[in-house]
PDB file of C-alpha atoms in Angstrom:
ATOM      1  CA  MET A   1     -84.229-131.700 228.750  1.00  0.00           C
ATOM      2  CA  SER A   2     -84.656-135.362 229.570  1.00  0.00           C
ATOM      3  CA  ALA A   3     -87.316-134.502 232.187  1.00  0.00           C
ATOM      4  CA  THR A   4     -89.309-132.480 229.647  1.00  0.00           C
ATOM      5  CA  THR A   5     -89.129-135.324 227.180  1.00  0.00           C
ATOM      6  CA  ALA A   6     -90.267-137.742 229.844  1.00  0.00           C
ATOM      7  CA  ASP A   7     -93.217-135.501 230.801  1.00  0.00           C
ATOM      8  CA  ALA A   8     -94.256-135.172 227.146  1.00  0.00           C
ATOM      9  CA  THR A   9     -94.056-138.910 226.772  1.00  0.00           C
ATOM     10  CA  THR A  10     -96.126-139.406 229.901  1.00  0.00           C
ATOM     11  CA  THR A  11     -98.867-136.940 228.917  1.00  0.00           C
ATOM     12  CA  SER A  12     -99.231-138.079 225.251  1.00  0.00           C
ATOM     13  CA  PRO A  13    -102.541-139.866 224.641  1.00  0.00           C
ATOM     14  CA  PRO A  14    -102.385-143.578 224.171  1.00  0.00           C
ATOM     15  CA  LYS A  15    -102.693-144.881 220.631  1.00  0.00           C
ATOM     16  CA  ARG A  16    -106.037-146.395 219.692  1.00  0.00           C
ATOM     17  CA  GLN A  17    -105.975-150.056 219.156  1.00  0.00           C
ATOM     18  CA  LYS A  18    -107.869-151.457 216.206  1.00  0.00           C
ATOM     19  CA  ALA A  19    -110.946-153.314 217.255  1.00  0.00           C
ATOM     20  CA  PRO A  20    -110.762-156.979 216.404  1.00  0.00           C
ATOM     21  CA  LYS A  21    -112.766-157.897 213.352  1.00  0.00           C
ATOM     22  CA  LYS A  22    -115.934-159.710 214.145  1.00  0.00           C
ATOM     23  CA  ARG A  23    -116.048-163.130 212.641  1.00  0.00           C
ATOM     24  CA  LYS A  24    -119.019-163.560 210.357  1.00  0.00           C
ATOM     25  CA  SER A  25    -121.213-166.462 211.253  1.00  0.00           C
ATOM     26  CA  THR A  26    -121.841-169.393 208.936  1.00  0.00           C
ATOM     27  CA  LEU A  27    -125.497-168.383 208.618  1.00  0.00           C
ATOM     28  CA  TYR A  28    -124.479-164.851 207.561  1.00  0.00           C
ATOM     29  CA  ARG A  29    -122.175-166.160 204.845  1.00  0.00           C
ATOM     30  CA  ARG A  30    -124.776-168.642 203.648  1.00  0.00           C
ATOM     31  CA  GLU A  31    -127.440-165.953 203.340  1.00  0.00           C
ATOM     32  CA  HIS A  32    -125.093-163.789 201.258  1.00  0.00           C
ATOM     33  CA  LEU A  33    -124.232-166.733 199.003  1.00  0.00           C
ATOM     34  CA  VAL A  34    -127.918-167.461 198.432  1.00  0.00           C
ATOM     35  CA  ALA A  35    -128.575-163.756 197.716  1.00  0.00           C
ATOM     36  CA  ALA A  36    -125.664-163.670 195.257  1.00  0.00           C
ATOM     37  CA  ALA A  37    -127.047-166.772 193.513  1.00  0.00           C
ATOM     38  CA  PHE A  38    -130.471-165.148 193.118  1.00  0.00           C
ATOM     39  CA  ILE A  39    -128.867-162.002 191.705  1.00  0.00           C
ATOM     40  CA  ALA A  40    -126.559-163.978 189.422  1.00  0.00           C
ATOM     41  CA  LEU A  41    -129.347-165.849 187.618  1.00  0.00           C
ATOM     42  CA  PRO A  42    -131.100-162.818 186.069  1.00  0.00           C
ATOM     43  CA  LEU A  43    -127.726-161.138 185.552  1.00  0.00           C
ATOM     44  CA  ILE A  44    -126.432-164.097 183.560  1.00  0.00           C
ATOM     45  CA  GLY A  45    -129.672-164.133 181.574  1.00  0.00           C
ATOM     46  CA  PHE A  46    -129.373-160.420 180.861  1.00  0.00           C
ATOM     47  CA  LEU A  47    -125.750-160.739 179.752  1.00  0.00           C
ATOM     48  CA  THR A  48    -126.560-163.776 177.592  1.00  0.00           C
ATOM     49  CA  PHE A  49    -129.786-162.683 175.931  1.00  0.00           C
ATOM     50  CA  ALA A  50    -129.478-158.880 175.947  1.00  0.00           C
ATOM     51  CA  ILE A  51    -125.932-157.554 176.209  1.00  0.00           C
ATOM     52  CA  GLY A  52    -124.388-160.353 174.151  1.00  0.00           C
ATOM     53  CA  PRO A  53    -126.739-160.023 171.158  1.00  0.00           C
ATOM     54  CA  PHE A  54    -126.560-156.229 171.406  1.00  0.00           C
ATOM     55  CA  MET A  55    -122.777-156.203 171.207  1.00  0.00           C
ATOM     56  CA  TYR A  56    -122.822-158.652 168.297  1.00  0.00           C
ATOM     57  CA  SER A  57    -125.431-156.563 166.460  1.00  0.00           C
ATOM     58  CA  VAL A  58    -123.185-153.510 166.840  1.00  0.00           C
ATOM     59  CA  TYR A  59    -120.362-155.526 165.286  1.00  0.00           C
ATOM     60  CA  ALA A  60    -122.671-156.859 162.555  1.00  0.00           C
ATOM     61  CA  SER A  61    -123.717-153.301 161.663  1.00  0.00           C
ATOM     62  CA  PHE A  62    -120.194-152.746 160.299  1.00  0.00           C
ATOM     63  CA  THR A  63    -120.321-155.857 158.110  1.00  0.00           C
ATOM     64  CA  ASN A  64    -121.992-157.253 155.020  1.00  0.00           C
ATOM     65  CA  TRP A  65    -123.748-160.343 156.392  1.00  0.00           C
ATOM     66  CA  ASN A  66    -126.550-162.452 154.935  1.00  0.00           C
ATOM     67  CA  MET A  67    -126.564-165.016 157.797  1.00  0.00           C
ATOM     68  CA  LEU A  68    -125.520-167.734 155.355  1.00  0.00           C
ATOM     69  CA  SER A  69    -121.832-166.853 155.007  1.00  0.00           C
ATOM     70  CA  GLU A  70    -119.158-165.228 157.110  1.00  0.00           C
ATOM     71  CA  PRO A  71    -119.678-161.498 157.733  1.00  0.00           C
ATOM     72  CA  THR A  72    -117.400-159.197 155.738  1.00  0.00           C
ATOM     73  CA  TRP A  73    -116.159-155.950 157.320  1.00  0.00           C
ATOM     74  CA  ILE A  74    -117.307-152.902 155.316  1.00  0.00           C
ATOM     75  CA  GLY A  75    -116.982-150.122 157.911  1.00  0.00           C
ATOM     76  CA  LEU A  76    -119.616-147.369 157.904  1.00  0.00           C
ATOM     77  CA  ALA A  77    -121.162-148.332 154.567  1.00  0.00           C
ATOM     78  CA  ASN A  78    -124.367-149.619 156.183  1.00  0.00           C
ATOM     79  CA  TYR A  79    -124.844-146.378 158.111  1.00  0.00           C
ATOM     80  CA  ALA A  80    -124.273-144.329 154.984  1.00  0.00           C
ATOM     81  CA  GLN A  81    -126.818-146.468 153.158  1.00  0.00           C
ATOM     82  CA  ALA A  82    -129.360-145.932 155.957  1.00  0.00           C
ATOM     83  CA  PHE A  83    -129.112-142.145 155.723  1.00  0.00           C
ATOM     84  CA  GLU A  84    -129.566-142.330 151.952  1.00  0.00           C
ATOM     85  CA  ASP A  85    -132.403-144.885 152.067  1.00  0.00           C
ATOM     86  CA  PRO A  86    -135.765-143.160 151.434  1.00  0.00           C
ATOM     87  CA  TYR A  87    -137.645-146.145 152.879  1.00  0.00           C
ATOM     88  CA  PHE A  88    -135.729-145.891 156.146  1.00  0.00           C
ATOM     89  CA  ARG A  89    -136.573-142.189 156.419  1.00  0.00           C
ATOM     90  CA  LYS A  90    -140.203-142.942 155.541  1.00  0.00           C
ATOM     91  CA  THR A  91    -140.537-145.644 158.182  1.00  0.00           C
ATOM     92  CA  MET A  92    -138.837-143.430 160.785  1.00  0.00           C
ATOM     93  CA  PHE A  93    -141.392-140.717 160.041  1.00  0.00           C
ATOM     94  CA  ASN A  94    -144.259-143.225 160.290  1.00  0.00           C
ATOM     95  CA  THR A  95    -142.987-144.555 163.617  1.00  0.00           C
ATOM     96  CA  PHE A  96    -142.826-141.152 165.257  1.00  0.00           C
ATOM     97  CA  PHE A  97    -146.113-140.110 163.638  1.00  0.00           C
ATOM     98  CA  TYR A  98    -147.770-142.980 165.531  1.00  0.00           C
ATOM     99  CA  MET A  99    -146.592-141.359 168.769  1.00  0.00           C
ATOM    100  CA  ILE A 100    -149.159-138.602 168.251  1.00  0.00           C
ATOM    101  CA  GLY A 101    -151.456-141.032 170.002  1.00  0.00           C
ATOM    102  CA  ILE A 102    -149.419-140.884 173.237  1.00  0.00           C
ATOM    103  CA  PRO A 103    -150.686-137.488 174.530  1.00  0.00           C
ATOM    104  CA  ILE A 104    -154.207-138.297 173.279  1.00  0.00           C
ATOM    105  CA  GLY A 105    -154.196-141.622 175.103  1.00  0.00           C
ATOM    106  CA  LEU A 106    -152.821-140.095 178.307  1.00  0.00           C
ATOM    107  CA  ALA A 107    -155.479-137.364 178.282  1.00  0.00           C
ATOM    108  CA  LEU A 108    -158.257-139.919 177.801  1.00  0.00           C
ATOM    109  CA  SER A 109    -156.776-142.194 180.472  1.00  0.00           C
ATOM    110  CA  LEU A 110    -156.616-139.379 183.011  1.00  0.00           C
ATOM    111  CA  THR A 111    -160.200-138.378 182.203  1.00  0.00           C
ATOM    112  CA  LEU A 112    -161.396-141.950 182.703  1.00  0.00           C
ATOM    113  CA  ALA A 113    -159.401-142.248 185.919  1.00  0.00           C
ATOM    114  CA  LEU A 114    -161.027-139.083 187.266  1.00  0.00           C
ATOM    115  CA  ALA A 115    -164.434-140.547 186.437  1.00  0.00           C
ATOM    116  CA  MET A 116    -163.613-143.952 187.948  1.00  0.00           C
ATOM    117  CA  ASN A 117    -162.279-142.295 191.097  1.00  0.00           C
ATOM    118  CA  ARG A 118    -165.806-141.221 192.014  1.00  0.00           C
ATOM    119  CA  ARG A 119    -168.294-143.414 193.838  1.00  0.00           C
ATOM    120  CA  MET A 120    -170.630-144.801 191.220  1.00  0.00           C
ATOM    121  CA  PRO A 121    -172.593-148.019 190.670  1.00  0.00           C
ATOM    122  CA  GLY A 122    -170.789-150.666 188.631  1.00  0.00           C
ATOM    123  CA  GLN A 123    -167.389-149.108 189.287  1.00  0.00           C
ATOM    124  CA  THR A 124    -165.521-152.422 189.444  1.00  0.00           C
ATOM    125  CA  PHE A 125    -167.270-153.684 186.306  1.00  0.00           C
ATOM    126  CA  PHE A 126    -166.243-150.641 184.265  1.00  0.00           C
ATOM    127  CA  ARG A 127    -162.658-150.858 185.507  1.00  0.00           C
ATOM    128  CA  SER A 128    -162.488-154.483 184.387  1.00  0.00           C
ATOM    129  CA  ILE A 129    -164.015-153.718 180.980  1.00  0.00           C
ATOM    130  CA  TYR A 130    -161.451-151.013 180.271  1.00  0.00           C
ATOM    131  CA  TYR A 131    -158.596-153.320 181.322  1.00  0.00           C
ATOM    132  CA  VAL A 132    -159.633-156.288 179.141  1.00  0.00           C
ATOM    133  CA  PRO A 133    -157.786-154.998 176.002  1.00  0.00           C
ATOM    134  CA  VAL A 134    -154.543-154.706 178.013  1.00  0.00           C
ATOM    135  CA  VAL A 135    -154.480-158.425 178.849  1.00  0.00           C
ATOM    136  CA  SER A 136    -155.714-159.491 175.406  1.00  0.00           C
ATOM    137  CA  SER A 137    -153.330-160.898 172.819  1.00  0.00           C
ATOM    138  CA  LEU A 138    -151.987-158.191 170.555  1.00  0.00           C
ATOM    139  CA  ALA A 139    -152.234-160.525 167.561  1.00  0.00           C
ATOM    140  CA  ALA A 140    -155.894-161.282 168.336  1.00  0.00           C
ATOM    141  CA  VAL A 141    -156.658-157.593 168.840  1.00  0.00           C
ATOM    142  CA  SER A 142    -154.985-156.749 165.522  1.00  0.00           C
ATOM    143  CA  ILE A 143    -157.086-159.346 163.674  1.00  0.00           C
ATOM    144  CA  LEU A 144    -160.230-158.009 165.368  1.00  0.00           C
ATOM    145  CA  TRP A 145    -159.503-154.416 164.331  1.00  0.00           C
ATOM    146  CA  GLN A 146    -158.492-155.528 160.839  1.00  0.00           C
ATOM    147  CA  TRP A 147    -162.009-156.912 160.444  1.00  0.00           C
ATOM    148  CA  ALA A 148    -163.544-153.787 161.994  1.00  0.00           C
ATOM    149  CA  TYR A 149    -161.701-151.543 159.521  1.00  0.00           C
ATOM    150  CA  ASN A 150    -162.731-153.554 156.462  1.00  0.00           C
ATOM    151  CA  GLY A 151    -164.053-151.197 153.790  1.00  0.00           C
ATOM    152  CA  ASP A 152    -166.913-153.479 152.653  1.00  0.00           C
ATOM    153  CA  PHE A 153    -168.387-155.027 155.796  1.00  0.00           C
ATOM    154  CA  GLY A 154    -166.342-153.621 158.694  1.00  0.00           C
ATOM    155  CA  LEU A 155    -168.037-152.590 161.921  1.00  0.00           C
ATOM    156  CA  VAL A 156    -166.556-149.069 161.809  1.00  0.00           C
ATOM    157  CA  ASN A 157    -168.087-148.293 158.421  1.00  0.00           C
ATOM    158  CA  GLN A 158    -171.397-149.869 159.427  1.00  0.00           C
ATOM    159  CA  VAL A 159    -171.593-147.498 162.396  1.00  0.00           C
ATOM    160  CA  LEU A 160    -170.647-144.531 160.204  1.00  0.00           C
ATOM    161  CA  ALA A 161    -173.353-145.531 157.687  1.00  0.00           C
ATOM    162  CA  LEU A 162    -175.968-145.123 160.421  1.00  0.00           C
ATOM    163  CA  VAL A 163    -175.249-141.381 160.464  1.00  0.00           C
ATOM    164  CA  GLY A 164    -174.967-141.096 156.695  1.00  0.00           C
ATOM    165  CA  ILE A 165    -171.162-141.238 156.363  1.00  0.00           C
ATOM    166  CA  ASP A 166    -169.599-143.417 153.678  1.00  0.00           C
ATOM    167  CA  GLY A 167    -166.474-144.707 155.408  1.00  0.00           C
ATOM    168  CA  PRO A 168    -163.239-145.381 153.485  1.00  0.00           C
ATOM    169  CA  ASN A 169    -161.290-148.585 153.206  1.00  0.00           C
ATOM    170  CA  TRP A 170    -159.237-147.631 156.248  1.00  0.00           C
ATOM    171  CA  LEU A 171    -156.218-149.879 155.875  1.00  0.00           C
ATOM    172  CA  MET A 172    -155.956-149.508 152.089  1.00  0.00           C
ATOM    173  CA  ASN A 173    -155.934-145.722 152.045  1.00  0.00           C
ATOM    174  CA  LYS A 174    -152.648-143.928 152.648  1.00  0.00           C
ATOM    175  CA  ASP A 175    -154.454-141.018 154.324  1.00  0.00           C
ATOM    176  CA  THR A 176    -156.418-143.123 156.826  1.00  0.00           C
ATOM    177  CA  VAL A 177    -154.174-146.082 157.624  1.00  0.00           C
ATOM    178  CA  LYS A 178    -152.014-144.286 160.196  1.00  0.00           C
ATOM    179  CA  PRO A 179    -154.951-142.668 162.061  1.00  0.00           C
ATOM    180  CA  ALA A 180    -156.644-146.075 162.094  1.00  0.00           C
ATOM    181  CA  LEU A 181    -153.616-147.712 163.706  1.00  0.00           C
ATOM    182  CA  ILE A 182    -153.295-144.843 166.202  1.00  0.00           C
ATOM    183  CA  ILE A 183    -156.933-145.298 167.287  1.00  0.00           C
ATOM    184  CA  MET A 184    -156.358-149.006 167.810  1.00  0.00           C
ATOM    185  CA  ALA A 185    -153.173-148.386 169.841  1.00  0.00           C
ATOM    186  CA  ILE A 186    -154.962-145.843 172.057  1.00  0.00           C
ATOM    187  CA  TRP A 187    -157.801-148.307 172.685  1.00  0.00           C
ATOM    188  CA  LYS A 188    -155.325-151.097 173.499  1.00  0.00           C
ATOM    189  CA  GLY A 189    -153.346-149.138 176.096  1.00  0.00           C
ATOM    190  CA  LEU A 190    -156.154-147.096 177.630  1.00  0.00           C
ATOM    191  CA  GLY A 191    -156.829-149.447 180.543  1.00  0.00           C
ATOM    192  CA  PHE A 192    -153.218-149.707 181.709  1.00  0.00           C
ATOM    193  CA  SER A 193    -152.682-145.941 181.811  1.00  0.00           C
ATOM    194  CA  MET A 194    -156.068-145.437 183.465  1.00  0.00           C
ATOM    195  CA  LEU A 195    -155.199-147.927 186.207  1.00  0.00           C
ATOM    196  CA  LEU A 196    -151.934-146.160 187.025  1.00  0.00           C
ATOM    197  CA  TYR A 197    -153.624-142.759 187.062  1.00  0.00           C
ATOM    198  CA  LEU A 198    -156.369-144.137 189.291  1.00  0.00           C
ATOM    199  CA  ALA A 199    -153.803-145.404 191.796  1.00  0.00           C
ATOM    200  CA  ALA A 200    -152.094-141.995 191.766  1.00  0.00           C
ATOM    201  CA  LEU A 201    -155.396-140.158 192.282  1.00  0.00           C
ATOM    202  CA  GLN A 202    -156.311-142.323 195.246  1.00  0.00           C
ATOM    203  CA  SER A 203    -153.008-141.459 196.923  1.00  0.00           C
ATOM    204  CA  VAL A 204    -153.650-137.683 196.794  1.00  0.00           C
ATOM    205  CA  PRO A 205    -154.447-136.453 200.355  1.00  0.00           C
ATOM    206  CA  ARG A 206    -158.064-135.378 200.670  1.00  0.00           C
ATOM    207  CA  SER A 207    -156.983-132.524 202.947  1.00  0.00           C
ATOM    208  CA  LEU A 208    -155.458-130.692 199.948  1.00  0.00           C
ATOM    209  CA  TYR A 209    -158.804-130.547 198.177  1.00  0.00           C
ATOM    210  CA  GLU A 210    -160.611-129.514 201.355  1.00  0.00           C
ATOM    211  CA  ALA A 211    -158.167-126.654 201.932  1.00  0.00           C
ATOM    212  CA  ALA A 212    -158.547-125.533 198.304  1.00  0.00           C
ATOM    213  CA  GLU A 213    -162.348-125.591 198.592  1.00  0.00           C
ATOM    214  CA  ILE A 214    -162.191-123.466 201.750  1.00  0.00           C
ATOM    215  CA  ASP A 215    -160.017-120.950 199.874  1.00  0.00           C
ATOM    216  CA  GLY A 216    -162.644-120.802 197.128  1.00  0.00           C
ATOM    217  CA  ALA A 217    -160.639-122.565 194.386  1.00  0.00           C
ATOM    218  CA  SER A 218    -162.679-123.652 191.384  1.00  0.00           C
ATOM    219  CA  ALA A 219    -162.789-127.224 190.105  1.00  0.00           C
ATOM    220  CA  PHE A 220    -160.366-126.356 187.298  1.00  0.00           C
ATOM    221  CA  LYS A 221    -157.871-124.759 189.705  1.00  0.00           C
ATOM    222  CA  ARG A 222    -158.081-127.773 192.037  1.00  0.00           C
ATOM    223  CA  PHE A 223    -157.259-129.990 189.083  1.00  0.00           C
ATOM    224  CA  TRP A 224    -154.463-127.782 187.710  1.00  0.00           C
ATOM    225  CA  TYR A 225    -152.714-126.975 191.003  1.00  0.00           C
ATOM    226  CA  ILE A 226    -153.352-130.184 192.970  1.00  0.00           C
ATOM    227  CA  THR A 227    -154.375-133.160 190.835  1.00  0.00           C
ATOM    228  CA  PHE A 228    -152.122-132.602 187.828  1.00  0.00           C
ATOM    229  CA  PRO A 229    -148.884-132.023 189.820  1.00  0.00           C
ATOM    230  CA  MET A 230    -149.607-135.034 192.050  1.00  0.00           C
ATOM    231  CA  VAL A 231    -149.986-137.394 189.071  1.00  0.00           C
ATOM    232  CA  GLN A 232    -146.973-135.948 187.227  1.00  0.00           C
ATOM    233  CA  PRO A 233    -144.632-138.864 188.183  1.00  0.00           C
ATOM    234  CA  VAL A 234    -147.114-141.292 186.624  1.00  0.00           C
ATOM    235  CA  THR A 235    -147.325-139.106 183.512  1.00  0.00           C
ATOM    236  CA  PHE A 236    -143.528-139.079 183.230  1.00  0.00           C
ATOM    237  CA  PHE A 237    -143.379-142.869 183.569  1.00  0.00           C
ATOM    238  CA  LEU A 238    -146.093-143.388 180.959  1.00  0.00           C
ATOM    239  CA  VAL A 239    -144.521-140.948 178.490  1.00  0.00           C
ATOM    240  CA  VAL A 240    -141.116-142.648 178.688  1.00  0.00           C
ATOM    241  CA  THR A 241    -142.469-146.208 178.473  1.00  0.00           C
ATOM    242  CA  ASN A 242    -144.897-145.338 175.670  1.00  0.00           C
ATOM    243  CA  ILE A 243    -142.124-143.733 173.606  1.00  0.00           C
ATOM    244  CA  ILE A 244    -139.952-146.831 174.035  1.00  0.00           C
ATOM    245  CA  ALA A 245    -142.872-149.148 173.211  1.00  0.00           C
ATOM    246  CA  GLY A 246    -144.048-146.957 170.334  1.00  0.00           C
ATOM    247  CA  SER A 247    -140.640-147.059 168.686  1.00  0.00           C
ATOM    248  CA  GLN A 248    -140.916-150.869 168.597  1.00  0.00           C
ATOM    249  CA  ILE A 249    -144.384-151.145 167.022  1.00  0.00           C
ATOM    250  CA  PHE A 250    -144.396-154.219 164.780  1.00  0.00           C
ATOM    251  CA  THR A 251    -147.161-156.767 165.359  1.00  0.00           C
ATOM    252  CA  GLU A 252    -150.030-154.484 164.360  1.00  0.00           C
ATOM    253  CA  ILE A 253    -148.226-153.465 161.170  1.00  0.00           C
ATOM    254  CA  ASN A 254    -147.299-157.012 160.218  1.00  0.00           C
ATOM    255  CA  ILE A 255    -150.830-158.368 160.694  1.00  0.00           C
ATOM    256  CA  MET A 256    -153.045-155.481 159.578  1.00  0.00           C
ATOM    257  CA  THR A 257    -150.857-154.192 156.716  1.00  0.00           C
ATOM    258  CA  PRO A 258    -148.426-157.019 155.898  1.00  0.00           C
ATOM    259  CA  THR A 259    -146.998-155.206 152.864  1.00  0.00           C
ATOM    260  CA  GLY A 260    -146.375-151.944 154.718  1.00  0.00           C
ATOM    261  CA  GLY A 261    -149.598-150.308 153.599  1.00  0.00           C
ATOM    262  CA  PRO A 262    -150.239-148.327 150.410  1.00  0.00           C
ATOM    263  CA  GLU A 263    -147.061-146.520 149.325  1.00  0.00           C
ATOM    264  CA  PHE A 264    -145.323-147.750 152.491  1.00  0.00           C
ATOM    265  CA  SER A 265    -147.599-145.402 154.465  1.00  0.00           C
ATOM    266  CA  SER A 266    -147.982-147.679 157.513  1.00  0.00           C
ATOM    267  CA  ALA A 267    -144.567-149.375 157.673  1.00  0.00           C
ATOM    268  CA  SER A 268    -142.746-148.845 160.963  1.00  0.00           C
ATOM    269  CA  VAL A 269    -138.982-148.819 161.278  1.00  0.00           C
ATOM    270  CA  VAL A 270    -138.927-152.105 163.238  1.00  0.00           C
ATOM    271  CA  TRP A 271    -141.088-153.737 160.568  1.00  0.00           C
ATOM    272  CA  TYR A 272    -138.664-152.462 157.919  1.00  0.00           C
ATOM    273  CA  ILE A 273    -135.672-153.748 159.921  1.00  0.00           C
ATOM    274  CA  TRP A 274    -137.334-157.150 160.200  1.00  0.00           C
ATOM    275  CA  ARG A 275    -138.057-157.198 156.480  1.00  0.00           C
ATOM    276  CA  GLN A 276    -134.478-156.304 155.527  1.00  0.00           C
ATOM    277  CA  ALA A 277    -133.062-158.876 157.943  1.00  0.00           C
ATOM    278  CA  PHE A 278    -135.259-161.916 157.374  1.00  0.00           C
ATOM    279  CA  SER A 279    -136.841-161.355 153.952  1.00  0.00           C
ATOM    280  CA  ASN A 280    -133.942-159.718 152.091  1.00  0.00           C
ATOM    281  CA  LEU A 281    -131.218-161.375 154.233  1.00  0.00           C
ATOM    282  CA  GLN A 282    -129.399-158.080 154.776  1.00  0.00           C
ATOM    283  CA  MET A 283    -128.625-158.634 158.441  1.00  0.00           C
ATOM    284  CA  GLY A 284    -125.702-156.200 158.510  1.00  0.00           C
ATOM    285  CA  TYR A 285    -127.797-153.364 157.116  1.00  0.00           C
ATOM    286  CA  ALA A 286    -130.688-154.233 159.442  1.00  0.00           C
ATOM    287  CA  SER A 287    -128.320-154.175 162.420  1.00  0.00           C
ATOM    288  CA  ALA A 288    -127.108-150.695 161.453  1.00  0.00           C
ATOM    289  CA  MET A 289    -130.706-149.404 161.327  1.00  0.00           C
ATOM    290  CA  ALA A 290    -131.427-151.040 164.671  1.00  0.00           C
ATOM    291  CA  VAL A 291    -128.403-149.350 166.248  1.00  0.00           C
ATOM    292  CA  LEU A 292    -129.520-145.971 164.890  1.00  0.00           C
ATOM    293  CA  LEU A 293    -133.023-146.497 166.246  1.00  0.00           C
ATOM    294  CA  GLY A 294    -131.714-147.565 169.650  1.00  0.00           C
ATOM    295  CA  LEU A 295    -129.427-144.544 169.837  1.00  0.00           C
ATOM    296  CA  LEU A 296    -132.276-142.187 168.941  1.00  0.00           C
ATOM    297  CA  VAL A 297    -134.610-143.701 171.538  1.00  0.00           C
ATOM    298  CA  PHE A 298    -131.835-143.492 174.150  1.00  0.00           C
ATOM    299  CA  LEU A 299    -131.307-139.788 173.425  1.00  0.00           C
ATOM    300  CA  ILE A 300    -135.029-139.056 173.609  1.00  0.00           C
ATOM    301  CA  THR A 301    -135.346-140.967 176.892  1.00  0.00           C
ATOM    302  CA  ALA A 302    -132.313-139.213 178.378  1.00  0.00           C
ATOM    303  CA  PHE A 303    -133.806-135.856 177.381  1.00  0.00           C
ATOM    304  CA  GLN A 304    -137.071-136.795 179.095  1.00  0.00           C
ATOM    305  CA  PHE A 305    -135.201-137.661 182.301  1.00  0.00           C
ATOM    306  CA  TRP A 306    -133.261-134.398 182.154  1.00  0.00           C
ATOM    307  CA  LEU A 307    -136.418-132.391 181.548  1.00  0.00           C
ATOM    308  CA  ASN A 308    -138.216-134.107 184.424  1.00  0.00           C
ATOM    309  CA  ALA A 309    -135.277-133.521 186.793  1.00  0.00           C
ATOM    310  CA  ARG A 310    -135.124-129.830 185.835  1.00  0.00           C
ATOM    311  CA  ASN A 311    -138.870-129.369 186.320  1.00  0.00           C
ATOM    312  CA  SER A 312    -138.733-131.130 189.685  1.00  0.00           C
ATOM    313  CA  HIS A 313    -135.843-128.900 190.792  1.00  0.00           C
ATOM    314  CA  GLU A 314    -137.664-125.751 189.691  1.00  0.00           C
ATOM    315  CA  GLY A 315    -140.804-126.939 191.484  1.00  0.00           C
ATOM    316  CA  MET A 316    -138.888-127.379 194.746  1.00  0.00           C
ATOM    317  CA  GLU A 317    -137.539-123.832 194.455  1.00  0.00           C
TER     318      GLU A 317
END
């Protein structure tokens, strides 16, 4: 019995010894400290100027606060008021109505990108011209278009008069003010979307088109089965960012229709939030509307991500 035990002890594998931890050099630690410092600066800024105000606005949405006295807790009263407020519903409708311009702008941008992707004289000049509105001041662009839409001497009506059309007073008519603002927004963002589409088109392998041409695919089929799927990530990015930006439209409204347009027909929800907060001093109510808007935009964005992930998964199958 003792011999068997001894043999088992002799034949058992030796236990592994833990390898000694390597001592990190001073240079290694210094590099990580510098990296942490670089990361900490924007993180502190984000916590201070984004998360902090956001959390306080959520708290303020449950209070009655005019920014001059201490906020008073009133629970869900501000949210109930928002759902019953016809002006809030009207401005929400206006804001999402403006987003009709998103698919129109993307279609025009892709068309321009396809044209600019060809070899043509003056290609760089045309690319620069289309990008000028993107880098221009939004306030200056709004003033320019406000003059162009003037019913008496505006450039738009002067051009329409050349073909015998008597143009309306665009910004003072409840039926034309929203289409007018949509046209301006499309013009303003056309160059940025075109540039992204152009970069995506130039990254499509030429061999795909050559193989499709050999198989006898028409120009439409080459676009639908090669070009469009290859630029789909750019389309997804532009749709998400345009929805987020479109929900925050304010400057154009405040400059071109400072009273919210005829019968509140051009007022956006952010403009209405600003008015309630800083003109009527109802900061608690404005915070509640802002929270509702942020929640709605978050849900729409999350749905877009889910839809894109599902389509990508189905495409791989």
